[in-house]
Short mmCIF file of C-alpha atoms (C1' of nucleotides) in Angstrom, two decimals:
data_model
loop_
_atom_site.label_atom_id
_atom_site.label_comp_id
_atom_site.label_asym_id
_atom_site.label_seq_id
_atom_site.Cartn_x
_atom_site.Cartn_y
_atom_site.Cartn_z
CA MET E 140 -3.84 -0.52 -2.97
CA PRO E 141 -4.45 1.59 0.39
CA GLU E 142 -1.50 3.95 -0.59
CA LEU E 143 -2.12 7.76 0.89
CA PRO E 144 -5.48 8.77 0.03
CA GLU E 145 -7.05 5.25 0.42
CA VAL E 146 -5.51 5.16 4.25
CA GLU E 147 -6.93 9.29 4.20
CA THR E 148 -10.15 8.97 3.61
CA ILE E 149 -10.07 5.19 6.07
CA ALA E 150 -8.88 7.90 8.31
CA ARG E 151 -11.35 10.59 8.03
CA LEU E 152 -14.33 7.77 8.31
CA ILE E 153 -13.86 6.64 11.13
CA ARG E 154 -12.55 8.87 13.33
CA PRO E 155 -15.31 10.16 14.21
CA ARG E 156 -16.29 6.63 15.55
CA LEU E 157 -13.41 5.70 16.97
CA GLU E 158 -12.25 9.18 18.81
CA GLY E 159 -13.81 9.08 22.33
CA ARG E 160 -14.33 5.55 22.44
CA THR E 161 -13.22 3.10 24.63
CA ILE E 162 -11.58 -0.76 24.45
CA GLU E 163 -13.93 -3.19 25.84
CA GLY E 164 -12.72 -6.18 23.84
CA CYS E 165 -10.78 -7.56 21.91
CA GLU E 166 -10.67 -10.70 19.72
CA VAL E 167 -7.79 -11.94 17.76
CA ARG E 168 -8.22 -14.75 15.27
CA TRP E 169 -4.90 -14.66 13.29
CA THR E 170 -1.54 -13.33 15.71
CA ARG E 171 0.98 -12.85 13.13
CA THR E 172 -1.70 -9.79 11.62
CA LEU E 173 -0.64 -8.31 15.86
CA GLY E 174 3.24 -8.15 14.81
CA GLY E 175 5.20 -10.39 17.47
CA LEU E 176 3.05 -9.81 20.49
CA SER E 177 0.91 -12.33 21.87
CA ARG E 178 -2.94 -11.97 22.20
CA PRO E 179 -3.11 -11.71 25.59
CA ALA E 180 0.25 -9.38 25.90
CA PHE E 181 -2.25 -7.39 23.07
CA ALA E 182 -4.74 -7.81 24.68
CA ARG E 183 -3.64 -6.51 27.88
CA ALA E 184 -2.32 -3.19 25.89
CA VAL E 185 -5.27 -2.74 24.70
CA VAL E 186 -8.35 -3.48 26.46
CA GLY E 187 -9.55 -0.63 28.59
CA ALA E 188 -7.80 1.76 26.45
CA ARG E 189 -9.37 5.48 25.11
CA LEU E 190 -8.84 6.30 22.25
CA ALA E 191 -8.50 9.17 22.03
CA ARG E 192 -7.25 10.86 18.70
CA VAL E 193 -7.18 9.06 15.59
CA TRP E 194 -4.61 9.80 12.92
CA ARG E 195 -2.82 9.03 8.95
CA ARG E 196 0.91 9.07 8.50
CA GLY E 197 1.87 8.07 5.07
CA LYS E 198 0.06 4.45 4.80
CA PHE E 199 -0.55 3.58 8.14
CA LEU E 200 -3.10 4.40 10.35
CA VAL E 201 -2.57 5.44 14.06
CA ALA E 202 -4.85 5.59 17.27
CA ASP E 203 -3.38 7.20 20.20
CA LEU E 204 -4.29 5.05 23.56
CA GLU E 205 -5.08 6.81 26.28
CA GLN E 206 -5.48 4.84 30.49
CA GLY E 207 -7.10 6.85 32.71
CA GLY E 208 -6.48 10.25 30.93
CA ARG E 209 -2.46 9.60 30.86
CA PRO E 210 -1.09 8.83 27.51
CA ALA E 211 -0.65 4.40 26.87
CA GLY E 212 0.62 3.65 23.83
CA ALA E 213 -0.58 3.38 20.42
CA LEU E 214 -2.46 1.04 17.54
CA VAL E 215 -0.56 1.78 14.01
CA GLY E 216 -1.86 -0.23 11.08
CA HIS E 217 -0.81 -0.82 7.84
CA LEU E 218 -2.93 -2.19 5.39
CA ARG E 219 -0.62 -3.26 3.04
CA MET E 220 -2.32 -4.73 -0.12
CA THR E 221 -5.74 -6.31 0.70
CA GLY E 222 -6.49 -4.89 4.20
CA ARG E 223 -10.02 -3.29 5.41
CA VAL E 224 -11.21 -1.59 8.22
CA HIS E 225 -14.86 -1.74 8.81
CA VAL E 226 -16.71 0.08 12.54
CA GLU E 227 -19.79 -1.04 12.98
CA ALA E 228 -23.02 -1.55 14.80
CA ALA E 229 -23.49 -5.16 16.25
CA GLY E 230 -24.82 -7.55 13.80
CA PHE E 231 -22.67 -6.83 10.71
CA ASP E 232 -20.88 -9.77 9.13
CA PRO E 233 -16.95 -9.38 8.31
CA GLY E 234 -17.24 -12.04 6.61
CA PRO E 235 -14.20 -15.23 6.33
CA TYR E 236 -11.29 -12.61 6.88
CA LEU E 237 -11.54 -10.97 9.69
CA LYS E 238 -8.73 -10.68 11.39
CA VAL E 239 -8.90 -8.37 14.79
CA ARG E 240 -12.17 -7.19 15.86
CA LEU E 241 -12.61 -4.78 19.34
CA ALA E 242 -14.79 -3.84 21.06
CA LEU E 243 -16.41 -0.41 21.73
CA ASP E 244 -18.03 0.87 24.59
CA ASP E 245 -21.33 2.49 22.31
CA GLY E 246 -21.47 -1.52 21.51
CA THR E 247 -20.40 -1.31 17.89
CA SER E 248 -16.78 -2.40 16.95
CA PHE E 249 -13.61 -2.27 14.90
CA TYR E 250 -13.22 -4.76 12.31
CA PHE E 251 -9.39 -5.43 11.19
CA ILE E 252 -9.97 -7.16 7.80
CA ASP E 253 -7.41 -8.59 5.46
CA VAL E 254 -7.41 -11.29 2.68
CA ARG E 255 -3.50 -11.85 2.69
CA LYS E 256 -2.12 -11.79 5.89
CA PHE E 257 0.19 -9.24 5.32
CA ALA E 258 -1.55 -6.16 6.57
CA ARG E 259 -0.59 -5.75 10.08
CA LEU E 260 -2.74 -4.39 13.50
CA CYS E 261 0.26 -3.74 16.20
CA PHE E 262 0.17 -1.88 19.63
CA ALA E 263 3.63 -0.46 20.89
CA GLU E 264 4.25 1.80 23.52
CA GLU E 265 5.34 4.52 21.37
CA SER E 266 3.89 4.50 17.06
CA ALA E 267 7.36 6.27 16.34
CA SER E 268 9.11 3.15 16.79
CA LEU E 269 6.83 1.63 14.77
CA LEU E 270 6.13 3.99 11.97
CA GLY E 271 10.00 4.00 11.41
CA GLU E 272 11.96 6.25 9.57
CA LEU E 273 9.17 7.59 7.17
CA GLY E 274 9.83 10.86 4.56
CA PRO E 275 8.09 13.57 4.94
CA GLU E 276 3.84 13.44 4.24
CA PRO E 277 3.72 14.77 -0.06
CA LEU E 278 0.87 17.29 1.40
CA SER E 279 2.72 19.03 4.13
CA PRO E 280 4.22 22.31 3.94
CA GLU E 281 7.18 21.27 4.15
CA PHE E 282 7.10 18.85 1.56
CA THR E 283 8.46 21.88 -0.80
CA ALA E 284 9.74 22.03 -4.45
CA SER E 285 13.13 22.82 -3.39
CA TRP E 286 13.40 20.13 -1.03
CA LEU E 287 12.19 17.76 -3.33
CA ALA E 288 14.99 19.29 -6.05
CA SER E 289 17.38 18.98 -3.60
CA ALA E 290 16.74 15.72 -2.14
CA LEU E 291 16.47 14.34 -5.65
CA ARG E 292 20.07 16.06 -6.02
CA GLY E 293 22.03 13.64 -3.78
CA ARG E 294 20.42 10.48 -5.25
CA ARG E 295 21.49 7.93 -8.21
CA ARG E 296 18.02 5.77 -8.11
CA SER E 297 15.31 5.50 -10.85
CA LEU E 298 12.49 7.92 -9.78
CA LYS E 299 9.92 5.58 -8.98
CA PRO E 300 12.14 3.08 -6.85
CA LEU E 301 12.91 6.29 -4.78
CA LEU E 302 9.56 7.60 -4.81
CA LEU E 303 8.36 4.11 -3.43
CA ASP E 304 10.69 4.12 -1.13
CA GLN E 305 8.80 5.51 2.16
CA THR E 306 12.24 7.06 3.63
CA PHE E 307 12.37 9.26 0.97
CA VAL E 308 8.41 10.23 0.62
CA ALA E 309 5.63 8.55 2.84
CA GLY E 310 2.65 7.37 1.49
CA ILE E 311 2.88 7.27 -2.85
CA GLY E 312 3.01 3.78 -3.73
CA ASN E 313 2.52 1.79 -7.39
CA ILE E 314 -0.46 3.38 -8.81
CA TYR E 315 0.06 7.30 -7.53
CA ALA E 316 4.06 7.39 -8.47
CA ASP E 317 2.94 5.85 -12.45
CA GLU E 318 0.64 8.62 -12.57
CA SER E 319 2.48 11.92 -10.95
CA LEU E 320 5.78 11.02 -13.13
CA HIS E 321 2.93 10.32 -16.32
CA ARG E 322 1.37 13.83 -15.31
CA ALA E 323 5.37 15.16 -14.61
CA GLY E 324 6.09 14.14 -18.07
CA LEU E 325 9.45 12.05 -16.01
CA HIS E 326 10.38 8.44 -16.93
CA PRO E 327 10.21 5.88 -14.34
CA LEU E 328 13.73 4.87 -15.22
CA ALA E 329 14.96 8.92 -14.78
CA ARG E 330 18.18 9.23 -13.08
CA ALA E 331 16.77 11.31 -9.43
CA ASP E 332 20.14 13.55 -9.71
CA ARG E 333 20.10 14.25 -13.83
CA VAL E 334 15.95 16.20 -13.19
CA GLY E 335 16.63 19.64 -12.95
CA THR E 336 14.89 21.86 -10.46
CA SER E 337 12.49 23.27 -12.58
CA ARG E 338 10.77 19.56 -13.37
CA ALA E 339 11.15 19.13 -10.24
CA ALA E 340 9.58 21.61 -9.58
CA VAL E 341 6.94 20.21 -12.05
CA LEU E 342 6.68 16.98 -10.20
CA HIS E 343 6.35 18.15 -6.77
CA ARG E 344 3.73 19.92 -8.23
CA GLU E 345 1.59 16.98 -9.92
CA ILE E 346 2.83 14.52 -6.81
CA ARG E 347 0.08 16.97 -4.16
CA ALA E 348 -2.05 17.56 -7.37
CA THR E 349 -2.68 13.05 -8.23
CA LEU E 350 -2.83 12.43 -4.04
CA ALA E 351 -5.10 15.77 -3.42
CA GLU E 352 -7.86 14.74 -6.63
CA ALA E 353 -7.73 11.18 -5.13
CA ILE E 354 -8.10 11.94 -1.59
CA GLU E 355 -11.44 14.24 -2.85
CA ARG E 356 -12.65 10.84 -4.66
CA GLU E 357 -11.76 8.54 -1.43
CA GLY E 358 -9.34 6.98 -3.30
CA SER E 359 -9.31 4.35 -6.56
CA SER E 360 -10.76 0.84 -5.94
CA PHE E 361 -9.45 -1.39 -9.13
CA ASP E 362 -9.44 -4.31 -8.21
CA ALA E 363 -12.38 -6.51 -5.49
CA PHE E 364 -10.66 -5.54 -2.99
CA TYR E 365 -10.37 -1.21 -1.54
CA ARG E 366 -13.31 0.03 0.36
CA THR E 367 -13.84 3.00 2.44
CA PRO E 368 -15.29 1.25 6.02
CA GLU E 369 -18.19 2.10 4.27
CA GLY E 370 -18.82 -0.24 2.09
CA ASN E 371 -17.99 2.19 -1.49
CA PRO E 372 -15.30 1.79 -3.65
CA GLY E 373 -13.09 4.75 -4.16
CA ARG E 374 -13.65 7.43 -8.36
CA TYR E 375 -10.64 7.45 -7.96
CA GLN E 376 -9.73 4.36 -10.77
CA ASP E 377 -11.82 6.50 -13.00
CA GLN E 378 -9.03 8.90 -13.40
CA PHE E 379 -6.10 7.17 -14.00
CA ARG E 380 -3.77 7.69 -16.79
CA VAL E 381 -1.52 4.59 -17.91
CA TYR E 382 -2.43 2.98 -14.29
CA GLY E 383 -4.11 -0.68 -15.65
CA ARG E 384 -4.07 1.25 -18.90
CA THR E 385 -1.99 -0.98 -20.88
CA GLY E 386 -2.69 -0.52 -24.44
CA ALA E 387 -5.27 1.97 -23.90
CA PRO E 388 -4.67 5.78 -25.25
CA CYS E 389 -2.71 8.00 -23.33
CA PRO E 390 -4.80 10.49 -22.48
CA ARG E 391 -2.63 13.23 -23.84
CA CYS E 392 -1.15 11.88 -27.06
CA SER E 393 -2.66 9.28 -27.99
CA ALA E 394 0.32 6.95 -28.05
CA PRO E 395 -0.45 3.39 -26.28
CA ILE E 396 0.68 3.54 -22.77
CA ALA E 397 3.26 0.54 -22.46
CA ARG E 398 3.28 -1.97 -19.36
CA ILE E 399 7.54 -2.24 -17.86
CA VAL E 400 8.51 -3.35 -14.96
CA VAL E 401 10.87 -1.23 -11.87
CA GLY E 402 12.35 -2.91 -9.42
CA GLN E 403 10.04 -6.09 -9.66
CA ARG E 404 6.76 -3.76 -9.53
CA GLY E 405 4.77 -3.29 -12.43
CA THR E 406 4.99 0.13 -14.06
CA HIS E 407 3.04 2.20 -16.70
CA LEU E 408 4.09 5.04 -18.72
CA CYS E 409 3.69 7.04 -22.31
CA ARG E 410 6.55 6.34 -24.06
CA ARG E 411 5.91 9.51 -26.01
CA CYS E 412 5.17 11.49 -23.13
CA GLN E 413 7.94 10.03 -20.28
CA LYS E 414 11.64 10.55 -22.17
CA ARG E 415 14.86 8.98 -20.12
"C1'" DA T 155 24.79 3.79 -1.88
"C1'" DT T 156 21.61 0.54 -4.40
"C1'" DC T 157 19.86 -2.97 -6.84
"C1'" DC T 158 17.87 -8.13 -6.60
"C1'" DT T 159 15.98 -11.84 -5.05
"C1'" DA T 160 13.06 -14.35 -1.81
"C1'" DT T 161 9.40 -14.58 1.69
"C1'" DC T 162 4.70 -13.49 3.38
"C1'" DC T 163 -0.63 -15.02 1.27
"C1'" DT T 164 -4.61 -15.88 -1.61
"C1'" DG T 165 -7.89 -14.17 -5.33
"C1'" DG T 166 -7.70 -14.29 -9.95
"C1'" DC T 167 -6.53 -14.91 -13.92
"C1'" DT T 168 -4.78 -17.98 -18.16
"C1'" DG T 169 -3.73 -21.79 -19.98
"C1'" DC T 170 -4.26 -25.99 -21.44
"C1'" DT N 737 -16.01 -27.09 -17.02
"C1'" DG N 738 -11.92 -28.30 -14.38
"C1'" DC N 739 -7.79 -27.61 -12.77
"C1'" DA N 740 -2.82 -26.30 -12.26
"C1'" DG N 741 0.43 -22.56 -12.47
"C1'" DC N 742 1.17 -18.19 -12.56
"C1'" DC N 743 1.08 -13.08 -11.16
"C1'" DA N 744 0.12 -8.88 -7.99
"C1'" DG N 745 2.28 -6.60 -4.52
"C1'" DG N 746 4.57 -3.17 0.36
"C1'" DA N 747 7.69 -3.83 3.33
"C1'" DT N 748 11.44 -5.86 4.62
"C1'" DA N 749 15.42 -8.63 4.97
"C1'" DG N 750 19.41 -10.74 4.05
"C1'" DG N 751 23.02 -10.93 0.02
"C1'" DA N 752 25.70 -8.87 -3.87
#
DNA sequence: ATCCTATCCTGGCTGC
DNA sequence: TGCAGCCAGGATAGGA
């Protein structure tokens, strides 16, 4: 699923193709993708706007818009599980799952594609209203070991649901939660407030290392869904220590990787390396 | 505060 | 080979 490293990869690849472009037209094939706005209202808001800046927050892709040099709202995209993004010249075949196409002033188009219809591409006057209450960016300076240690201290939840909670920390999904917890030697069901300061520091370090390495490899493509905007799969799935490796040997101790369900999510761990 | 369940969707897998 | 049924999963909403 597109999590922080995949969305960051996408943002980096489409940024140079989008920034400075003006939207000249739009085609909406599935209204619900717009998250509540009607097609005409969406078209009125975005057509004629200039894509001033493309950035990422958590798992959200954001494009700040301008009209006549003044701020004019933002496009906020979330790929959920099967969303994909392309910026391509005329003649590109987006396939049967195209949801929204934005025609740009250089003849290319921005394609928003989604098989399962969960992904969203929304317009808002203020991007913050769609981003909600997100926790800190795990790769930013404000996400420190001491912040994490004290944030964990106040929570009684299990570690994994907490890491998946976007209001706690932004951008971590099922894959990188499992990978980070294994690397930190922490059990997904361990209670947050029982993780000590030194263990919290290890978790902090491993979350950042996992995300940074995944970005370096342009994310993970463990199924047919995630591709970069250039159509390439990521390369981090080859580095998975636990995710999707049920029964395979733990890379650290060779015990078989177990699969349990935590908060309705498939969860992978090594019972020997990750004690409660 | 935290947990649980349902909802949204469809390709792909399993079992017969 | 065909087909029914189940499953995954990010976010959110509603109930316990």
